[in-house]
């Protein structure tokens, strides 16, 4: 560009034009002036000898005048009839030439020199852009006169010389009505001819693009649009124009003119500024995910078909939104065969040599105790790792030899019929014979075999399984049993699933099945329903973002029963079956989904409400309650630090003594888990938090290390005086009643009495914790009946009747009666036996009280007493056999807590004591394992206490 030379400056009057008015070269405008400015302009016109020439300058703000303007001739000044003071005069201006003022009111203006003729490149670009714009304007114009004007200007453009092209640019730019204010200012500041032609070319290209987009949008909309569709069309048109402008501004963002420096800065881009652009990006992402799906896969076929339908349906249609929602769900599922999720599995974690050690350390960090459960989980993870490594070796062997694994060959042969196998063998023999005849090498034969596998033979049968895209080794490896954790609340079932996910480096998703009563919540609703959507399994896969997450099915025992909505438990059969879940069918997606890589873990509090087919698919792992020693370790290691952090304290603020912690666990909680224990510890920590806050407020000392030791008596004395100048860190046992209130559980089970007809049995409470329960019997006058009370169920009532029948049948052997035919309840005096189990408000049922009831009846009728340090559990039969029962660990722990030293158990439960009961508990107690009731009676009453007639020899004498 040639340098611009400035003429000698002179002082001229300047008329400021408010935004958005800009007087461009060759243009003519009419504008209104207020009273004061109009009178001054009239005075200047009257004093001027020739036609008055003034400067016109745009005002970009209330206090700033733009640095470029134009000189204009005053064509006419007319006083208006308007009453408004700001429209007293109307002036008509015609541009004379460009000026660059430097001041206000009367300014020193300079007329720039254009700097020579324009370059050929600028002229050629200008002519092409101007011709294209004029052609668009002429074709889109609805008025015949305006179309003729555009055509006339287009002919002038062809005939005008290169030196006159800047003037032609001024004429065309001034005639465009839809120019942006900033574009007008930028064009006004272009003094050199090449610069003016370049900026005019940019404006023409932008306007032509806007015209094309507008026409394209208008042609795609039907004339019979409703009111809402018309509004949407206008918004689409506006968004398209904005995108074109943004694209243009981004392309020319590097060359900022001095206009950008004088305008206020614009705010940064936000995802909320242009929702239409976000819409386009979302659709581009959906298209990319469809393209990433495996070729010829069923999900890709469905996605392509729905995408084509989506493109054909108008945007305002209801079906448009339905298909859009379906495509979003279909593409958001992590398909194992999709290239978008190829590297998203956790195979690298399984290849590490320290994988099992890391998993074991992770389980120990998250849970204390539960050694049997941890052992089973480590076995499970070891199998997962070995299967992963084995699958990778098979894949590498297949890649090196070009032959499929033996398993695949056998499965392919079993899937076809005899004719298909024969045809395949004939084809293989012909191929091998031709290869040998050609004399190819071994490497060439492998290549030919690989090529034949890639190109299927027309003779070879094709099954749906063969057409399905093959998954990689890493995808096929992880497949194992479905684990079902069964145990009382608060024993760590859910957190165990989280630990497994962390050990495997997989995402963890939890699905709560409690109260689910509709099959569609598992399998999804069909697309024909309004507001339909996929089921919880597909939603969990979408949240995980990987095809191999760990999904926890929580509270599977509380799932709804079969009703008119379907059976949700039956819907889980397909999900939890490793032989079927590789093609799980969700009603909404309606495409087989591979769940074989998903690690399913179920949790339950009991097994009674779970259907038998569902239990058959799960491997049951029992989680019994914690011992008090385990609870104390858990409280020290996990619960107390967690509560301290949650309440803004540190371990230096609260020191909980061992007796205090033990009393909280034994007298303020009674559960198998640790949730109530955590709540009680939290109450203690909050109490100390209040004391610490009061101490800080009264002394201003917030450093716990500077607090000296103080006894509880001194602290109580200070509180009685109304001051809190000391703080006691230690929480002792005698303070718990003041903090937590009166203990909920007293030690009544420790205060037992030895009396006739009283025996202590072992039970498991509804909270999953074991304990002892007294079985009381008493004889009252009656007619030989048995009365049972205490909210007893049918099974435990039958146990009472069985026990009494056994005692009646052995009454003669136990010296209760003198003859075998006598009924002990009717001879010598008729009596009734009343059996009662305390805590009548609590439901009781089960067969485990059989031997305890038998011992109670024997004690009542013989007068012998069972020592108070003896407790028992077991089922009885009519033959006097002792059958096994459940909950041995909980019952033994309850007996140990009650200071019972001798426990009588069925012989079949000996393995449960060895495996489940901690060794320290076994060392402190005596266990007697009985097979028959005779052994039970001898262990309960003591050896030789009860006399038996069996050892006596009966002689018959005749006279």
JSON list of C-alpha atoms in Angstrom, two decimals, residues 13 38 128 215 241 245 259 293 316 366 472 490 511 547 623 629 673 696 794 933-934 945:
[
{"chain": "A", "resi": 13, "resn": "UNK", "atom": "CA", "xyz": [-17.29, 23.00, 11.70]},
{"chain": "A", "resi": 38, "resn": "UNK", "atom": "CA", "xyz": [-30.06, 23.83, 14.09]},
{"chain": "A", "resi": 128, "resn": "UNK", "atom": "CA", "xyz": [-15.87, -10.83, -8.02]},
{"chain": "A", "resi": 215, "resn": "UNK", "atom": "CA", "xyz": [-32.29, -18.56, 1.23]},
{"chain": "A", "resi": 241, "resn": "UNK", "atom": "CA", "xyz": [-26.59, -15.59, 10.66]},
{"chain": "A", "resi": 245, "resn": "UNK", "atom": "CA", "xyz": [-20.70, -13.79, 11.53]},
{"chain": "A", "resi": 259, "resn": "UNK", "atom": "CA", "xyz": [-11.71, 0.26, 15.55]},
{"chain": "A", "resi": 293, "resn": "UNK", "atom": "CA", "xyz": [-19.37, -48.46, 15.95]},
{"chain": "A", "resi": 316, "resn": "UNK", "atom": "CA", "xyz": [-40.41, -28.90, 14.86]},
{"chain": "A", "resi": 366, "resn": "UNK", "atom": "CA", "xyz": [-11.32, -50.37, 53.81]},
{"chain": "A", "resi": 472, "resn": "UNK", "atom": "CA", "xyz": [-10.87, -58.53, 21.93]},
{"chain": "A", "resi": 490, "resn": "UNK", "atom": "CA", "xyz": [-24.19, -52.07, 58.50]},
{"chain": "A", "resi": 511, "resn": "UNK", "atom": "CA", "xyz": [-28.55, -49.70, 41.62]},
{"chain": "A", "resi": 547, "resn": "UNK", "atom": "CA", "xyz": [-18.27, -51.72, 29.08]},
{"chain": "A", "resi": 623, "resn": "UNK", "atom": "CA", "xyz": [-21.41, -61.61, 56.21]},
{"chain": "A", "resi": 629, "resn": "UNK", "atom": "CA", "xyz": [-13.25, -56.67, 69.57]},
{"chain": "A", "resi": 673, "resn": "UNK", "atom": "CA", "xyz": [-23.04, -53.77, 62.07]},
{"chain": "A", "resi": 696, "resn": "UNK", "atom": "CA", "xyz": [-12.10, -20.91, 72.38]},
{"chain": "A", "resi": 794, "resn": "UNK", "atom": "CA", "xyz": [-45.85, -71.87, 63.95]},
{"chain": "A", "resi": 933, "resn": "UNK", "atom": "CA", "xyz": [-30.95, -85.61, 73.39]},
{"chain": "A", "resi": 934, "resn": "UNK", "atom": "CA", "xyz": [-29.31, -87.95, 75.90]},
{"chain": "A", "resi": 945, "resn": "UNK", "atom": "CA", "xyz": [-27.53, -85.75, 87.82]}
]
